[in-house]
């Protein structure tokens, strides 16, 4: 399948088409130069788009999505040359810790907003892991020194920024609630209703309005099938 056909099949919007075209460029660079390449940080939706693209191109190996720790939400896509068996993110990512006074309680939104105010592009930022008294950040290696030199506060909260190793990351424990239910059929509207404690009619209404995603992709048909491992949001 040629490049244009691949993008026609995989891209859901003009904006995503540009991103997927960039991903194909990275893949071609890796193959032509026989050197590893990687993208900037991708959101879950962008990563899913990348997987759809690679599947359409029949590319099933030689790449990896890494975000600095197991379970990371925002990740870089690495393409591996023939001689490399595992992706190495050590040159692509850096790890920082922002600490503040115990009386302060900045949120994820506060921290991200202050970074955007500094002119930092979202694609250079991975996950922001907020804990009590500090937050750990995964960032593109190229932006790390700029942040160490310039990021001194989030709103009225003064920050003390230091570089750390990947093994020092503090990953907050995710809160999980297990729900058991029985549905007549594994349709998106039925599973959404069960998972989010609402009527099937309300779930169907939200799906039709584009408010529900399956595997980070908008789905507007309530009868769409759901399988084990699917993420519904």
Short mmCIF file of C-alpha atoms in Angstrom, two decimals:
data_model
loop_
_atom_site.label_atom_id
_atom_site.label_comp_id
_atom_site.label_asym_id
_atom_site.label_seq_id
_atom_site.Cartn_x
_atom_site.Cartn_y
_atom_site.Cartn_z
CA UNK A 1 0.00 0.00 0.00
CA UNK A 2 1.42 3.39 -0.99
CA UNK A 3 1.90 6.29 1.42
CA UNK A 4 -1.21 8.19 0.35
CA UNK A 5 -3.44 5.14 0.67
CA UNK A 6 -2.00 4.36 4.11
CA UNK A 7 -2.75 7.85 5.37
CA UNK A 8 -6.23 7.80 3.82
CA UNK A 9 -6.96 4.56 5.66
CA UNK A 10 -5.44 5.38 9.05
CA UNK A 11 -5.95 9.13 9.58
CA UNK A 12 -9.22 10.29 11.12
CA UNK A 13 -8.62 14.01 10.53
CA UNK A 14 -6.36 16.41 8.64
CA UNK A 15 -4.41 17.06 11.83
CA UNK A 16 -3.84 13.35 12.43
CA UNK A 17 -2.79 12.93 8.81
CA UNK A 18 0.09 15.36 9.39
CA UNK A 19 1.17 13.47 12.52
CA UNK A 20 0.99 10.07 10.83
CA UNK A 21 2.93 11.41 7.87
CA UNK A 22 5.65 12.49 10.30
CA UNK A 23 5.65 9.00 11.82
CA UNK A 24 6.11 7.45 8.38
CA UNK A 25 9.04 9.82 7.82
CA UNK A 26 10.67 8.57 11.04
CA UNK A 27 10.16 4.97 9.95
CA UNK A 28 11.70 5.68 6.52
CA UNK A 29 14.68 7.46 8.13
CA UNK A 30 15.33 4.44 10.33
CA UNK A 31 15.24 2.04 7.39
CA UNK A 32 17.29 4.20 5.02
CA UNK A 33 20.03 5.14 7.49
CA UNK A 34 19.87 1.95 9.59
CA UNK A 35 19.87 4.11 12.72
CA UNK A 36 17.29 4.35 15.52
CA UNK A 37 14.74 7.16 15.31
CA UNK A 38 11.94 8.32 17.56
CA UNK A 39 8.97 10.66 17.62
CA UNK A 40 8.11 13.25 20.25
CA UNK A 41 5.73 12.24 23.04
CA UNK A 42 2.39 10.95 21.79
CA UNK A 43 -0.93 11.12 23.61
CA UNK A 44 -2.87 7.84 24.02
CA UNK A 45 -5.06 8.79 21.05
CA UNK A 46 -2.02 9.62 18.91
CA UNK A 47 -0.32 6.37 19.91
CA UNK A 48 -3.42 4.43 18.92
CA UNK A 49 -3.41 6.22 15.57
CA UNK A 50 0.23 5.24 15.13
CA UNK A 51 -0.57 1.59 15.90
CA UNK A 52 -3.42 1.66 13.37
CA UNK A 53 -1.04 3.09 10.78
CA UNK A 54 1.65 0.49 11.38
CA UNK A 55 -0.92 -2.30 11.29
CA UNK A 56 -2.24 -1.01 7.95
CA UNK A 57 1.34 -0.92 6.64
CA UNK A 58 1.90 -4.53 7.82
CA UNK A 59 4.66 -3.35 10.17
CA UNK A 60 4.48 -5.68 13.16
CA UNK A 61 7.95 -5.46 14.69
CA UNK A 62 10.97 -3.20 14.94
CA UNK A 63 9.28 -0.50 17.00
CA UNK A 64 8.37 0.23 20.62
CA UNK A 65 6.34 2.78 22.59
CA UNK A 66 8.17 3.98 25.72
CA UNK A 67 7.21 6.60 28.28
CA UNK A 68 9.89 6.28 30.94
CA UNK A 69 8.08 3.81 33.19
CA UNK A 70 5.67 0.89 32.97
CA UNK A 71 2.14 2.11 32.34
CA UNK A 72 3.08 5.60 31.13
CA UNK A 73 0.27 7.44 29.39
CA UNK A 74 2.30 9.68 27.06
CA UNK A 75 4.97 7.78 25.16
CA UNK A 76 7.50 8.16 22.37
CA UNK A 77 7.47 5.81 19.40
CA UNK A 78 10.91 4.33 18.69
CA UNK A 79 11.88 2.63 15.43
CA UNK A 80 14.72 0.12 15.66
CA UNK A 81 17.30 -0.68 12.95
CA UNK A 82 18.07 -4.31 12.15
CA UNK A 83 21.04 -4.45 14.51
CA UNK A 84 19.14 -3.18 17.59
CA UNK A 85 17.05 -5.64 19.59
CA UNK A 86 15.56 -3.30 22.22
CA UNK A 87 14.67 0.38 22.18
CA UNK A 88 16.89 2.66 24.24
CA UNK A 89 15.27 5.88 25.49
CA UNK A 90 18.28 7.11 27.47
CA UNK A 91 19.27 9.71 24.87
CA UNK A 92 15.72 10.81 24.10
CA UNK A 93 14.25 11.37 27.58
CA UNK A 94 15.22 13.14 30.79
CA UNK A 95 13.68 12.97 34.24
CA UNK A 96 13.10 15.94 36.54
CA UNK A 97 11.68 16.45 40.02
CA UNK A 98 9.88 19.65 40.98
CA UNK A 99 9.56 20.09 44.75
CA UNK A 100 7.66 22.75 46.72
CA UNK A 101 6.93 23.80 50.29
CA UNK A 102 4.72 21.39 52.20
CA UNK A 103 2.08 24.09 52.65
CA UNK A 104 1.56 24.33 48.88
CA UNK A 105 -0.59 21.95 46.81
CA UNK A 106 -0.23 22.63 43.08
CA UNK A 107 -2.24 20.35 40.80
CA UNK A 108 -1.34 18.65 37.55
CA UNK A 109 -3.19 21.44 35.74
CA UNK A 110 -1.23 24.13 37.60
CA UNK A 111 2.09 22.53 36.66
CA UNK A 112 1.16 21.93 33.04
CA UNK A 113 -0.21 25.46 32.69
CA UNK A 114 3.00 27.00 33.98
CA UNK A 115 5.04 24.91 31.55
CA UNK A 116 2.86 26.05 28.65
CA UNK A 117 3.32 29.65 29.82
CA UNK A 118 7.09 29.15 29.47
CA UNK A 119 6.55 28.32 25.80
CA UNK A 120 7.24 24.61 26.22
CA UNK A 121 5.53 22.54 23.53
CA UNK A 122 3.22 19.79 24.76
CA UNK A 123 4.89 17.18 22.57
CA UNK A 124 8.15 17.63 24.52
CA UNK A 125 6.44 16.62 27.78
CA UNK A 126 5.63 13.11 28.89
CA UNK A 127 3.71 12.29 32.05
CA UNK A 128 3.62 14.59 35.08
CA UNK A 129 3.48 12.44 38.21
CA UNK A 130 2.18 14.49 41.12
CA UNK A 131 2.90 13.29 44.66
CA UNK A 132 2.77 14.90 48.09
CA UNK A 133 5.27 17.76 48.06
CA UNK A 134 6.69 17.12 44.59
CA UNK A 135 6.08 16.04 41.02
CA UNK A 136 8.25 13.97 38.71
CA UNK A 137 8.31 14.80 35.01
CA UNK A 138 9.41 12.85 31.96
CA UNK A 139 10.55 15.28 29.26
CA UNK A 140 12.38 15.27 25.94
CA UNK A 141 16.12 15.42 26.55
CA UNK A 142 16.42 18.60 24.51
CA UNK A 143 14.13 20.62 26.78
CA UNK A 144 15.48 19.44 30.15
CA UNK A 145 18.20 22.06 30.59
CA UNK A 146 15.86 24.87 29.58
CA UNK A 147 13.46 23.80 32.32
CA UNK A 148 16.24 23.47 34.90
CA UNK A 149 17.32 27.02 34.07
CA UNK A 150 13.90 28.68 33.77
CA UNK A 151 11.06 26.80 35.48
CA UNK A 152 10.95 28.32 38.94
CA UNK A 153 7.27 28.41 39.79
CA UNK A 154 3.70 27.34 39.07
CA UNK A 155 1.41 30.26 39.82
CA UNK A 156 2.30 31.40 43.34
CA UNK A 157 4.06 28.13 44.16
CA UNK A 158 7.87 28.30 44.10
CA UNK A 159 9.51 25.22 42.61
CA UNK A 160 12.90 23.63 43.21
CA UNK A 161 13.86 21.63 40.14
CA UNK A 162 16.46 18.86 40.00
CA UNK A 163 17.44 16.15 37.54
CA UNK A 164 16.83 12.56 38.65
CA UNK A 165 17.29 9.10 37.20
CA UNK A 166 14.52 6.99 35.72
CA UNK A 167 14.83 4.57 38.63
CA UNK A 168 14.00 7.38 41.08
CA UNK A 169 10.58 8.17 39.57
CA UNK A 170 7.74 8.24 42.08
CA UNK A 171 4.73 6.76 40.32
CA UNK A 172 1.48 7.34 42.26
CA UNK A 173 -0.65 4.26 42.77
CA UNK A 174 -3.66 4.26 40.50
CA UNK A 175 -7.05 4.11 42.14
CA UNK A 176 -9.03 1.19 40.77
CA UNK A 177 -12.63 0.17 41.35
CA UNK A 178 -13.70 -3.28 40.23
CA UNK A 179 -17.21 -3.50 38.82
CA UNK A 180 -18.96 -6.78 38.14
CA UNK A 181 -22.00 -6.83 35.92
CA UNK A 182 -23.75 -8.93 33.31
CA UNK A 183 -24.74 -7.57 29.92
CA UNK A 184 -26.84 -9.24 27.26
CA UNK A 185 -24.32 -8.46 24.55
CA UNK A 186 -20.82 -6.96 24.33
CA UNK A 187 -21.99 -3.77 22.65
CA UNK A 188 -20.44 -0.41 23.43
CA UNK A 189 -23.68 1.08 24.76
CA UNK A 190 -24.31 -1.85 27.10
CA UNK A 191 -20.76 -1.97 28.49
CA UNK A 192 -20.58 1.82 28.84
CA UNK A 193 -23.86 1.82 30.78
CA UNK A 194 -22.57 -0.88 33.13
CA UNK A 195 -19.14 0.66 33.61
CA UNK A 196 -20.29 4.20 34.26
CA UNK A 197 -23.49 3.40 36.20
CA UNK A 198 -25.99 4.92 33.80
CA UNK A 199 -28.95 3.78 31.75
CA UNK A 200 -28.32 2.19 28.38
CA UNK A 201 -30.34 4.99 26.79
CA UNK A 202 -28.11 7.64 28.34
CA UNK A 203 -25.01 5.73 27.24
CA UNK A 204 -26.34 5.54 23.67
CA UNK A 205 -27.02 9.29 23.74
CA UNK A 206 -23.46 10.08 24.82
CA UNK A 207 -22.01 7.72 22.22
CA UNK A 208 -24.06 9.31 19.42
CA UNK A 209 -22.85 12.75 20.56
CA UNK A 210 -19.20 11.69 20.23
CA UNK A 211 -18.60 11.74 23.98
CA UNK A 212 -17.35 8.14 24.25
CA UNK A 213 -14.05 6.70 23.07
CA UNK A 214 -12.99 3.09 22.62
CA UNK A 215 -9.24 2.65 22.74
CA UNK A 216 -8.89 6.45 22.58
CA UNK A 217 -10.84 6.64 19.32
CA UNK A 218 -14.23 8.34 19.07
CA UNK A 219 -17.00 5.85 18.31
CA UNK A 220 -20.52 7.07 17.52
CA UNK A 221 -22.31 3.75 17.06
CA UNK A 222 -23.79 2.14 20.17
CA UNK A 223 -23.73 -1.32 18.60
CA UNK A 224 -19.93 -1.23 18.14
CA UNK A 225 -18.40 -4.41 19.52
CA UNK A 226 -16.28 -4.43 22.70
CA UNK A 227 -13.59 -7.00 23.44
CA UNK A 228 -11.50 -7.95 26.45
CA UNK A 229 -8.79 -5.35 27.06
CA UNK A 230 -10.60 -2.47 25.33
CA UNK A 231 -10.33 0.91 27.07
CA UNK A 232 -13.60 2.87 27.21
CA UNK A 233 -13.51 6.51 28.23
#
